[in-house]
């Protein structure tokens, strides 16, 4: 045991004052359980004296609803706030030097050094530092640029780092109590990865504790608790600000850290290496499991130094039921003598992973861990082979990673003389993809992701591969002549354009039905992908033996895959799939796709019992014909989801589809949509982000993330996703409109929306959606002639599909008249629209949308009883507590009905609540954003109310979710 250091004088690292104990506690109160176990004594203003600004160069500190700065945490050197990068419009964590040190040059230099050290470390499990700056610095001499050290000396320092959405481990423990053993081991594995990366660079964190470990989305934690290992970085180590290079230090070195989680050698000021961090990690996990750290927390007392060299008792862990193997691993990690601890972070991670495997029931084959820059590669091998490979580990560590088995099938070139055969080339590409997605050993990009790179436009394959996140692409050309098909296909490495494999195929149409299975197998073989017997059977399965049915099916897929999402496309697909089934009743894929089209038509035409029965019938038939068809399980779930909102029935089918179609993110996306409707907004976002990570070129996932963001009134995120969606689909006007809506919601700026419609050459399509939006934008601007022009330009008397319900033009004209002060004309027009609205509600008694619209029409007409009856009926049909995605819309509509009827107190009370409720923003008259309340004519009846005036004059409240 080392000799006592009781008589040595230690100095505080921050203020230089003598310490009164080995605990590191001094008059500054920096080190005893800083931000870990201490009270909230540090709360309050902690910025440099006299500095009231929220702006640090191009970073703006955000405020909470009560107006206070959005503090994320505080430590020995500084306070961290949630902030926004004004230039990039993204969230960051901004650490600002503590007021107690801002005036001391040596402390500012230390702060700069912390930022530099932390910025050197790049790893998925570490929150990155990417900017250091100062404000209030002295101007440099003419013609000279000040160095970072000079700026730090002269100004108030700060640095920006990655903002991690989630909570600290300390917050998690405070919220839910001690962790389960499997949770603690899973978190420990990921923190060990971060420490291994630091060890590789010769860095020691020096202050690892529960407040410096961030846990991301709750869904990721739940998944880690059921899997043997977690590959995603859902745990991040923050505040490497105290990190420094491993060094030989003389005794008496100042203690810097947190006493409860610091190693004996750190407290005693001796030389440190990564084993000090392993002690801190072990102590943190010990605390997370038992509720108390391994070392007794005696109050600092110079006459009674803390006991650093007694081995901790395992009793607290045993009392919590921690399995002996995990307890033993932690006991070794917190051994007072560092020679008894794991020798490296890699070894500690391996030990924790073994505990995690045992807890999760993973078979005990031998596991080798190969450290890489992004963590560890885990390879399971038979026991007898391990010994022979140990000697070669150092060679394999330096070798390149195995070739990534990722692929995108780009649109095929149609070489047929007849352009009408373009559908056949698209269909063959789609069918190949539908087979490749069944192979778990591949990463396959969807047709939507690859659609941005048409065959008739030159492609830069290196850029394609980078944009889609794939190593390989398939290019091909197809020529159809009568009943004969010629197909040429090549597999290309996007890094260097090298052709890995190429093949030509010549088939009769009847034989071409099997061609895609043969081709998909050849591609998988060329990539050395492993296929299970189940996967091989699914890839090679013959969908139909009728070539005419197959051609009809391919035509149907072209319409169903249209990015326009038009009702007419789904109606065309319905007809074509039905014709294919008439030729081959055993065509399971056609039954499945028909069920999917019918379920969508139910949403836009229905509710309709006939469509419901047909959709479910087709889904059941597809499953009967091929029980292991992933597409059949998927569509069975979609029927439950789209038609009956039966989420409990849909989820098991979605999970089966996800297993059978491991490379198709559609099942995962619908799980996210269900989470959204259940009000699990964070889980929904995380799920959609995973879909996008798998398929980065898929515009649908960008759109859905945009939708999720605006429903939460997260305008910056909505802006980002809308811009990215438009970049993926630049020719789609609806995406331009969606992007232009964000400035309206965010700051009341109508100009982007007006520019989009000014550039629109036509009325925007027979569905009427763009005509409605054009009318609504003009009404928001109180430009009634422009609103009438939008109506006149549309060539039909009814807008057939405004968010799945027809709207007669007379209703829109009635709104113009009412808003412009012509009640007599308004009544005339509303009376003309009333029979249509009443007939729709009568024909579709279970349609919340139709009852809501009829209720609002009655309110405009002053028919109180009918208006409230219909508005309440809509809310009953789609309760907000059962459907958080759409149910809130009906409450917004009911609030507008009360406002139009003069029920001002009831309307304003509802508005105050709905402005903080997710789901209240939508493309409709009652959309609940603060700027729309300010602009929309519909709310004019409330403008004389002081409560409403106060609400409009204030800030938009934070949406609670």
Coordinates of C-alpha atoms in Angstrom, one line a residue, residues 341-905:
X341 CA -8.0 -3.6 -12.1
X342 CA -8.6 -4.6 -15.7
X343 CA -5.4 -3.6 -17.6
X344 CA -7.3 -1.7 -20.3
X345 CA -10.7 -0.3 -21.4
X346 CA -10.9 -3.0 -24.1
X347 CA -10.5 -5.7 -21.5
X348 CA -13.0 -4.1 -19.1
X349 CA -15.5 -3.8 -22.0
X350 CA -15.0 -7.5 -22.9
X351 CA -15.7 -8.5 -19.3
X352 CA -18.9 -6.4 -19.2
X353 CA -20.0 -7.8 -22.6
X354 CA -19.6 -11.3 -21.3
X355 CA -21.8 -10.5 -18.3
X356 CA -24.3 -8.9 -20.7
X357 CA -24.2 -12.0 -22.9
X358 CA -24.8 -14.3 -19.9
X359 CA -27.7 -12.1 -18.6
X360 CA -29.3 -12.1 -22.1
X361 CA -28.8 -15.9 -22.5
X362 CA -26.4 -15.8 -25.4
X363 CA -24.7 -19.2 -26.0
X364 CA -21.1 -19.2 -24.6
X365 CA -19.0 -19.6 -27.6
X366 CA -15.7 -17.9 -27.6
X367 CA -15.7 -14.2 -28.4
X368 CA -12.8 -12.2 -29.9
X369 CA -12.8 -8.4 -29.6
X370 CA -10.9 -6.5 -32.3
X371 CA -10.6 -2.8 -31.3
X372 CA -11.4 -0.4 -34.2
X373 CA -11.8 3.3 -34.4
X374 CA -15.6 3.0 -34.0
X375 CA -15.7 0.5 -31.2
X376 CA -15.2 -3.2 -31.3
X377 CA -15.8 -5.9 -33.8
X378 CA -17.2 -9.0 -32.1
X379 CA -16.5 -12.4 -33.8
X380 CA -18.0 -15.6 -32.4
X381 CA -15.8 -18.7 -33.1
X382 CA -15.7 -22.3 -32.1
X383 CA -13.6 -22.9 -29.0
X384 CA -10.9 -24.9 -30.7
X385 CA -10.1 -22.2 -33.2
X386 CA -9.5 -19.3 -30.8
X387 CA -6.1 -20.4 -29.5
X388 CA -4.7 -20.6 -33.0
X389 CA -5.9 -17.1 -33.8
X390 CA -4.7 -15.3 -30.7
X391 CA -1.2 -14.9 -32.1
X392 CA -2.6 -13.3 -35.2
X393 CA -4.7 -10.6 -33.5
X394 CA -2.2 -7.8 -34.0
X395 CA -2.2 -8.5 -37.7
X396 CA -6.0 -8.5 -38.0
X397 CA -6.3 -5.3 -36.0
X398 CA -4.4 -3.5 -38.7
X399 CA -6.2 -5.1 -41.6
X400 CA -9.0 -3.5 -43.5
X401 CA -12.6 -4.2 -42.4
X402 CA -14.5 -6.7 -44.5
X403 CA -16.1 -5.4 -47.6
X404 CA -19.4 -3.8 -46.7
X405 CA -22.4 -5.7 -48.2
X406 CA -24.5 -2.7 -49.1
X407 CA -26.3 -2.2 -52.4
X408 CA -28.7 0.0 -54.3
X409 CA -30.4 -1.1 -57.5
X410 CA -30.6 1.9 -59.7
X411 CA -33.3 2.5 -62.3
X412 CA -32.8 0.3 -65.4
X413 CA -32.5 1.9 -68.9
X414 CA -35.4 1.0 -71.2
X415 CA -34.0 0.1 -74.5
X416 CA -37.3 -1.0 -76.0
X417 CA -38.5 1.0 -79.0
X418 CA -41.8 1.6 -77.3
X419 CA -41.7 4.0 -74.3
X420 CA -44.8 2.3 -72.9
X421 CA -42.4 -0.5 -71.9
X422 CA -40.8 1.7 -69.4
X423 CA -43.1 0.2 -66.7
X424 CA -41.6 -3.2 -67.5
X425 CA -38.0 -2.0 -66.7
X426 CA -39.2 -0.3 -63.5
X427 CA -41.1 -3.4 -62.6
X428 CA -38.1 -5.7 -63.0
X429 CA -36.0 -3.3 -60.9
X430 CA -38.7 -3.3 -58.2
X431 CA -39.1 -7.1 -58.2
X432 CA -35.3 -7.6 -57.9
X433 CA -35.4 -5.2 -54.9
X434 CA -38.3 -7.1 -53.3
X435 CA -36.2 -10.2 -53.3
X436 CA -32.9 -8.6 -52.1
X437 CA -34.6 -7.1 -49.1
X438 CA -35.2 -10.6 -47.8
X439 CA -31.5 -11.2 -47.3
X440 CA -30.4 -10.2 -43.8
X441 CA -26.7 -10.2 -44.7
X442 CA -27.2 -7.3 -47.1
X443 CA -28.0 -3.6 -46.7
X444 CA -30.4 -2.7 -49.5
X445 CA -31.7 0.8 -50.4
X446 CA -35.3 1.1 -51.3
X447 CA -36.6 1.9 -54.8
X448 CA -37.6 5.4 -53.5
X449 CA -34.0 6.1 -52.4
X450 CA -32.6 5.0 -55.8
X451 CA -35.3 6.7 -57.9
X452 CA -33.4 10.0 -57.7
X453 CA -30.9 8.6 -60.2
X454 CA -32.8 7.9 -63.4
X455 CA -31.2 5.9 -66.1
X456 CA -31.3 8.6 -68.8
X457 CA -29.2 11.0 -66.7
X458 CA -25.4 10.6 -66.3
X459 CA -24.5 9.2 -62.9
X460 CA -21.5 9.9 -60.7
X461 CA -21.4 6.5 -59.0
X462 CA -19.0 7.7 -56.3
X463 CA -21.5 10.5 -55.3
X464 CA -24.4 8.1 -55.6
X465 CA -22.7 5.7 -53.2
X466 CA -21.9 8.4 -50.8
X467 CA -25.4 9.9 -50.9
X468 CA -27.2 6.5 -50.4
X469 CA -24.6 5.1 -48.0
X470 CA -23.8 2.1 -50.1
X471 CA -20.6 0.5 -51.4
X472 CA -22.2 -1.1 -54.5
X473 CA -24.8 -0.3 -57.1
X474 CA -26.5 -2.4 -59.7
X475 CA -27.0 -0.8 -63.1
X476 CA -28.9 -2.4 -66.0
X477 CA -30.6 -2.1 -69.3
X478 CA -33.7 -3.9 -70.5
X479 CA -35.2 -4.5 -73.9
X480 CA -38.5 -6.2 -74.4
X481 CA -39.4 -7.4 -77.9
X482 CA -42.8 -9.1 -78.0
X483 CA -42.6 -12.0 -75.6
X484 CA -38.8 -11.9 -75.4
X485 CA -36.8 -10.0 -72.7
X486 CA -33.1 -9.1 -72.9
X487 CA -31.5 -7.9 -69.7
X488 CA -27.9 -6.7 -69.1
X489 CA -26.9 -6.2 -65.4
X490 CA -23.6 -5.1 -63.8
X491 CA -22.6 -4.9 -60.1
X492 CA -20.2 -1.9 -59.5
X493 CA -18.1 -0.8 -56.7
X494 CA -18.9 2.9 -56.1
X495 CA -15.5 3.7 -54.7
X496 CA -13.6 3.2 -57.9
X497 CA -16.2 2.4 -60.5
X498 CA -14.8 -1.1 -60.8
X499 CA -17.2 -3.7 -62.3
X500 CA -17.3 -6.6 -59.9
X501 CA -19.7 -8.8 -61.8
X502 CA -21.8 -8.5 -65.0
X503 CA -24.2 -10.8 -66.7
X504 CA -26.6 -10.8 -69.6
X505 CA -29.9 -12.6 -69.6
X506 CA -32.1 -13.6 -72.5
X507 CA -35.5 -15.0 -71.6
X508 CA -39.0 -15.6 -73.0
X509 CA -41.6 -13.7 -71.0
X510 CA -42.8 -16.8 -69.3
X511 CA -39.3 -17.6 -68.1
X512 CA -38.6 -14.0 -67.2
X513 CA -40.9 -14.4 -64.2
X514 CA -38.1 -16.4 -62.5
X515 CA -35.4 -14.2 -63.8
X516 CA -35.4 -11.8 -60.8
X517 CA -34.9 -14.6 -58.3
X518 CA -31.9 -15.9 -60.3
X519 CA -30.5 -12.4 -60.7
X520 CA -30.9 -11.5 -57.0
X521 CA -29.2 -14.8 -56.0
X522 CA -26.3 -14.0 -58.4
X523 CA -25.9 -10.5 -56.9
X524 CA -25.9 -11.9 -53.3
X525 CA -23.3 -14.5 -54.3
X526 CA -21.1 -11.8 -55.9
X527 CA -21.2 -9.9 -52.6
X528 CA -20.5 -13.1 -50.6
X529 CA -23.7 -12.7 -48.8
X530 CA -24.9 -15.6 -46.7
X531 CA -28.5 -16.8 -47.4
X532 CA -30.3 -19.0 -44.9
X533 CA -32.5 -21.8 -46.4
X534 CA -35.6 -19.7 -45.7
X535 CA -34.1 -16.6 -47.4
X536 CA -33.0 -18.6 -50.4
X537 CA -36.5 -20.0 -50.8
X538 CA -38.0 -16.5 -50.5
X539 CA -35.6 -15.0 -53.0
X540 CA -36.1 -17.7 -55.6
X541 CA -39.9 -18.1 -55.2
X542 CA -42.0 -17.9 -58.4
X543 CA -44.7 -15.3 -57.7
X544 CA -46.9 -16.6 -60.6
X545 CA -46.7 -18.8 -63.6
X546 CA -48.9 -16.6 -65.7
X547 CA -46.9 -14.1 -67.7
X548 CA -49.9 -11.9 -68.5
X549 CA -50.7 -11.7 -64.8
X550 CA -47.1 -10.8 -64.1
X551 CA -47.2 -7.9 -66.6
X552 CA -50.4 -6.6 -65.0
X553 CA -48.8 -6.9 -61.6
X554 CA -45.8 -4.9 -62.8
X555 CA -48.1 -2.2 -64.2
X556 CA -49.9 -2.0 -60.9
X557 CA -46.7 -1.6 -59.0
X558 CA -45.8 1.4 -61.2
X559 CA -49.0 3.2 -60.1
X560 CA -48.7 2.1 -56.4
X561 CA -45.1 3.3 -56.2
X562 CA -45.9 6.8 -57.6
X563 CA -44.6 9.5 -55.4
X564 CA -47.6 11.7 -56.2
X565 CA -49.8 9.8 -53.8
X566 CA -52.9 10.5 -55.9
X567 CA -56.1 8.7 -55.4
X568 CA -56.3 8.0 -59.2
X569 CA -53.0 6.1 -59.0
X570 CA -54.3 3.8 -56.2
X571 CA -57.5 3.3 -58.1
X572 CA -55.5 2.3 -61.2
X573 CA -53.4 -0.1 -59.1
X574 CA -56.5 -1.6 -57.7
X575 CA -57.9 -2.4 -61.2
X576 CA -54.6 -3.9 -62.4
X577 CA -54.0 -6.1 -59.4
X578 CA -57.6 -7.3 -59.6
X579 CA -57.0 -8.2 -63.3
X580 CA -53.8 -10.1 -62.4
X581 CA -55.6 -12.1 -59.7
X582 CA -58.4 -12.9 -62.2
X583 CA -55.8 -14.5 -64.4
X584 CA -54.0 -16.3 -61.5
X585 CA -56.0 -16.6 -58.3
X586 CA -53.0 -18.1 -56.6
X587 CA -50.9 -15.0 -57.1
X588 CA -50.2 -14.2 -53.4
X589 CA -48.1 -11.0 -54.1
X590 CA -50.9 -9.5 -56.1
X591 CA -53.4 -10.3 -53.4
X592 CA -51.1 -8.6 -50.9
X593 CA -50.6 -5.4 -53.0
X594 CA -54.3 -5.2 -53.8
X595 CA -55.0 -5.3 -50.0
X596 CA -52.6 -2.5 -49.5
X597 CA -54.2 -0.3 -52.2
X598 CA -57.7 -1.0 -50.9
X599 CA -56.6 0.0 -47.3
X600 CA -55.4 3.3 -48.7
X601 CA -58.6 3.8 -50.7
X602 CA -60.5 3.1 -47.5
X603 CA -58.8 6.1 -45.9
X604 CA -59.6 8.4 -48.8
X605 CA -63.0 7.1 -50.0
X606 CA -64.3 5.6 -46.8
X607 CA -65.2 4.7 -44.2
X608 CA -66.7 1.9 -46.4
X609 CA -67.6 -1.5 -45.1
X610 CA -67.3 -2.9 -48.6
X611 CA -63.7 -1.6 -48.9
X612 CA -62.9 -2.9 -45.4
X613 CA -64.1 -6.4 -46.2
X614 CA -62.3 -6.5 -49.5
X615 CA -59.0 -5.3 -48.0
X616 CA -59.0 -7.8 -45.2
X617 CA -60.2 -10.6 -47.5
X618 CA -57.2 -10.0 -49.9
X619 CA -54.8 -9.9 -47.0
X620 CA -56.1 -13.2 -45.6
X621 CA -55.9 -14.8 -49.0
X622 CA -52.3 -13.7 -49.4
X623 CA -51.4 -15.3 -46.0
X624 CA -53.3 -18.4 -46.8
X625 CA -51.4 -18.9 -50.1
X626 CA -48.0 -18.1 -48.7
X627 CA -47.9 -18.0 -44.8
X628 CA -44.2 -16.9 -44.8
X629 CA -44.6 -14.1 -47.3
X630 CA -43.3 -11.0 -45.6
X631 CA -45.4 -8.7 -47.8
X632 CA -48.5 -10.6 -46.7
X633 CA -47.8 -10.0 -43.0
X634 CA -47.0 -6.4 -43.7
X635 CA -50.2 -5.7 -45.5
X636 CA -52.2 -7.6 -42.8
X637 CA -50.7 -5.0 -40.4
X638 CA -51.5 -2.1 -42.7
X639 CA -55.2 -3.1 -42.8
X640 CA -55.4 -3.1 -39.0
X641 CA -53.5 0.2 -38.9
X642 CA -55.2 2.1 -41.7
X643 CA -58.7 0.8 -41.4
X644 CA -59.4 0.0 -37.8
X645 CA -56.7 1.9 -36.0
X646 CA -56.1 -1.4 -34.2
X647 CA -52.5 -0.9 -33.2
X648 CA -52.4 -4.0 -30.9
X649 CA -53.2 -6.3 -33.8
X650 CA -50.9 -4.4 -36.2
X651 CA -47.7 -4.5 -34.1
X652 CA -47.1 -8.3 -34.0
X653 CA -47.6 -8.5 -37.8
X654 CA -45.2 -5.6 -38.3
X655 CA -42.6 -7.4 -36.3
X656 CA -43.1 -10.6 -38.4
X657 CA -42.7 -8.5 -41.5
X658 CA -39.6 -6.9 -40.2
X659 CA -38.1 -10.3 -39.6
X660 CA -39.0 -11.7 -43.0
X661 CA -38.0 -8.5 -44.8
X662 CA -35.0 -7.4 -42.8
X663 CA -33.8 -4.8 -45.4
X664 CA -37.2 -3.2 -46.0
X665 CA -37.7 -0.3 -43.5
X666 CA -41.4 0.0 -44.2
X667 CA -42.4 -2.2 -41.3
X668 CA -40.1 -0.2 -39.0
X669 CA -41.6 3.0 -40.3
X670 CA -45.2 1.9 -39.4
X671 CA -44.0 0.9 -35.9
X672 CA -42.8 4.5 -35.7
X673 CA -46.2 5.8 -36.9
X674 CA -48.0 3.8 -34.3
X675 CA -45.7 5.2 -31.6
X676 CA -46.6 8.7 -32.9
X677 CA -50.3 8.0 -32.7
X678 CA -49.9 6.6 -29.2
X679 CA -48.1 9.9 -28.2
X680 CA -44.7 8.3 -27.9
X681 CA -43.1 11.1 -29.9
X682 CA -39.5 10.5 -29.0
X683 CA -39.7 6.8 -29.9
X684 CA -41.4 7.7 -33.2
X685 CA -38.7 10.2 -34.1
X686 CA -36.0 7.6 -33.2
X687 CA -37.7 5.0 -35.3
X688 CA -37.9 7.2 -38.3
X689 CA -34.3 8.3 -37.9
X690 CA -33.3 4.6 -38.0
X691 CA -35.4 4.2 -41.2
X692 CA -33.6 7.2 -42.8
X693 CA -30.2 6.0 -41.7
X694 CA -30.9 2.7 -43.5
X695 CA -32.4 4.4 -46.5
X696 CA -31.0 8.0 -46.7
X697 CA -32.5 8.8 -50.1
X698 CA -36.1 8.0 -49.1
X699 CA -38.1 11.1 -49.4
X700 CA -41.0 9.6 -47.4
X701 CA -38.9 9.3 -44.2
X702 CA -37.7 12.9 -44.5
X703 CA -41.4 14.0 -45.0
X704 CA -42.5 12.0 -42.0
X705 CA -39.7 13.5 -39.8
X706 CA -40.8 16.9 -41.1
X707 CA -44.4 16.1 -40.1
X708 CA -43.4 14.9 -36.7
X709 CA -41.3 18.0 -36.1
X710 CA -44.1 20.5 -37.0
X711 CA -46.6 18.5 -35.0
X712 CA -44.3 19.2 -32.0
X713 CA -43.8 22.8 -33.1
X714 CA -40.1 22.1 -33.5
X715 CA -39.8 24.6 -36.3
X716 CA -36.0 24.4 -36.8
X717 CA -36.2 20.6 -37.2
X718 CA -39.2 20.9 -39.5
X719 CA -37.2 23.4 -41.6
X720 CA -34.3 21.0 -41.9
X721 CA -36.3 18.0 -42.9
X722 CA -38.5 20.0 -45.3
X723 CA -35.4 21.3 -47.1
X724 CA -33.9 17.8 -47.3
X725 CA -37.2 16.3 -48.6
X726 CA -37.4 19.0 -51.3
X727 CA -33.8 18.2 -52.2
X728 CA -34.7 14.6 -52.7
X729 CA -37.8 15.5 -54.8
X730 CA -37.1 18.8 -56.4
X731 CA -39.9 18.4 -59.0
X732 CA -42.7 17.9 -56.5
X733 CA -44.6 21.1 -55.8
X734 CA -46.1 19.8 -52.6
X735 CA -42.7 19.5 -51.1
X736 CA -42.0 23.1 -52.0
X737 CA -45.2 24.2 -50.3
X738 CA -44.4 22.2 -47.2
X739 CA -41.0 23.8 -46.9
X740 CA -42.6 27.3 -47.4
X741 CA -45.1 26.6 -44.6
X742 CA -42.3 26.5 -41.9
X743 CA -41.6 30.3 -42.1
X744 CA -45.3 30.9 -41.6
X745 CA -45.5 28.8 -38.5
X746 CA -42.1 30.0 -37.2
X747 CA -42.3 33.8 -37.7
X748 CA -45.5 34.6 -39.7
X749 CA -43.7 35.0 -43.0
X750 CA -46.1 34.4 -45.9
X751 CA -43.7 35.4 -48.7
X752 CA -42.1 32.0 -49.3
X753 CA -45.6 30.5 -49.6
X754 CA -46.8 33.2 -52.0
X755 CA -43.7 32.8 -54.2
X756 CA -44.3 29.0 -54.6
X757 CA -47.9 29.6 -55.7
X758 CA -46.9 32.5 -58.0
X759 CA -44.6 30.2 -59.8
X760 CA -47.2 27.4 -60.1
X761 CA -48.1 27.3 -63.9
X762 CA -51.4 25.4 -63.4
X763 CA -54.0 24.8 -60.8
X764 CA -51.8 22.0 -59.4
X765 CA -53.7 18.8 -60.1
X766 CA -57.1 17.3 -60.1
X767 CA -57.0 16.2 -56.5
X768 CA -57.5 19.8 -55.4
X769 CA -54.9 19.8 -52.6
X770 CA -52.7 22.5 -54.1
X771 CA -55.8 24.6 -55.1
X772 CA -56.9 24.4 -51.4
X773 CA -53.5 25.4 -50.2
X774 CA -53.3 28.3 -52.7
X775 CA -56.7 29.5 -51.5
X776 CA -55.7 29.2 -47.8
X777 CA -52.4 31.1 -48.3
X778 CA -54.3 34.0 -49.9
X779 CA -56.9 33.9 -47.0
X780 CA -54.0 34.1 -44.5
X781 CA -52.8 37.2 -46.3
X782 CA -56.4 38.6 -46.4
X783 CA -55.9 38.8 -50.2
X784 CA -59.4 37.9 -51.1
X785 CA -59.1 38.5 -54.9
X786 CA -56.2 36.0 -54.9
X787 CA -58.2 33.6 -53.0
X788 CA -61.1 33.8 -55.5
X789 CA -58.5 33.4 -58.3
X790 CA -57.4 30.1 -56.7
X791 CA -61.0 28.9 -56.8
X792 CA -61.7 30.1 -60.3
X793 CA -58.5 28.5 -61.7
X794 CA -59.6 25.1 -60.5
X795 CA -61.7 23.6 -63.3
X796 CA -64.1 21.5 -61.3
X797 CA -67.0 22.4 -59.0
X798 CA -65.6 20.2 -56.1
X799 CA -62.1 19.7 -54.8
X800 CA -62.3 15.9 -54.6
X801 CA -59.5 15.0 -52.2
X802 CA -58.6 17.8 -49.7
X803 CA -57.0 15.6 -47.1
X804 CA -59.4 12.7 -47.9
X805 CA -62.8 14.5 -48.1
X806 CA -64.4 16.5 -50.9
X807 CA -64.9 20.2 -50.6
X808 CA -67.3 22.1 -52.8
X809 CA -66.0 25.4 -54.2
X810 CA -69.1 27.1 -52.9
X811 CA -67.8 26.5 -49.3
X812 CA -64.5 28.3 -50.1
X813 CA -66.4 31.2 -51.7
X814 CA -68.6 31.4 -48.6
X815 CA -65.5 31.8 -46.5
X816 CA -64.2 34.6 -48.7
X817 CA -67.5 36.4 -48.3
X818 CA -67.6 35.9 -44.5
X819 CA -64.0 37.1 -44.1
X820 CA -64.5 40.1 -46.3
X821 CA -67.6 41.3 -44.5
X822 CA -70.4 40.1 -46.8
X823 CA -72.6 37.9 -44.6
X824 CA -75.5 37.7 -47.0
X825 CA -73.3 36.3 -49.8
X826 CA -71.6 34.0 -47.3
X827 CA -75.0 32.5 -46.2
X828 CA -75.9 32.0 -49.8
X829 CA -72.7 30.1 -50.6
X830 CA -72.8 28.1 -47.4
X831 CA -76.3 27.0 -48.1
X832 CA -75.1 25.8 -51.5
X833 CA -72.4 23.8 -49.9
X834 CA -74.5 22.4 -47.1
X835 CA -76.2 19.5 -49.0
X836 CA -72.9 18.2 -50.1
X837 CA -71.4 18.3 -46.6
X838 CA -74.5 16.8 -45.0
X839 CA -74.6 14.0 -47.6
X840 CA -71.0 13.1 -47.0
X841 CA -71.5 12.9 -43.2
X842 CA -74.6 10.8 -43.7
X843 CA -72.9 8.5 -46.2
X844 CA -69.8 8.1 -43.9
X845 CA -71.1 8.2 -40.4
X846 CA -67.8 7.0 -38.9
X847 CA -65.7 9.7 -40.6
X848 CA -64.5 12.2 -38.1
X849 CA -63.2 14.5 -40.8
X850 CA -66.6 14.9 -42.4
X851 CA -68.4 15.5 -39.1
X852 CA -65.8 18.1 -38.2
X853 CA -66.2 20.0 -41.5
X854 CA -70.0 19.9 -41.3
X855 CA -69.8 21.2 -37.7
X856 CA -67.6 24.2 -38.8
X857 CA -69.9 24.9 -41.7
X858 CA -72.9 25.0 -39.2
X859 CA -70.8 27.3 -37.0
X860 CA -70.2 29.8 -39.8
X861 CA -73.9 29.7 -40.5
X862 CA -74.7 30.4 -36.8
X863 CA -76.5 27.0 -36.3
X864 CA -75.3 26.5 -32.7
X865 CA -76.9 23.1 -31.7
X866 CA -75.9 21.4 -35.0
X867 CA -72.4 22.8 -35.0
X868 CA -71.6 21.6 -31.4
X869 CA -73.2 18.3 -32.1
X870 CA -71.1 17.6 -35.2
X871 CA -67.9 19.0 -33.6
X872 CA -68.3 16.8 -30.5
X873 CA -69.1 13.8 -32.7
X874 CA -65.8 14.2 -34.6
X875 CA -63.9 14.3 -31.3
X876 CA -65.7 11.2 -30.1
X877 CA -64.9 9.3 -33.3
X878 CA -61.2 10.1 -33.0
X879 CA -60.4 10.6 -29.3
X880 CA -57.2 12.6 -28.8
X881 CA -56.0 10.2 -26.0
X882 CA -56.2 7.3 -28.4
X883 CA -54.8 9.0 -31.5
X884 CA -52.4 11.7 -30.6
X885 CA -51.5 12.2 -34.3
X886 CA -55.0 13.1 -35.7
X887 CA -57.2 13.2 -32.6
X888 CA -55.9 16.6 -31.5
X889 CA -57.2 18.1 -34.8
X890 CA -60.8 17.4 -33.8
X891 CA -60.3 19.3 -30.5
X892 CA -58.8 22.3 -32.5
X893 CA -61.8 22.2 -34.8
X894 CA -64.1 22.2 -31.8
X895 CA -62.3 25.2 -30.3
X896 CA -62.8 27.1 -33.6
X897 CA -66.5 26.1 -33.6
X898 CA -66.9 27.6 -30.1
X899 CA -65.0 30.7 -31.2
X900 CA -67.3 31.3 -34.1
X901 CA -70.4 30.8 -31.9
X902 CA -69.3 33.4 -29.4
X903 CA -68.2 30.9 -26.6
X904 CA -65.1 33.0 -26.0
X905 CA -64.0 31.7 -22.6

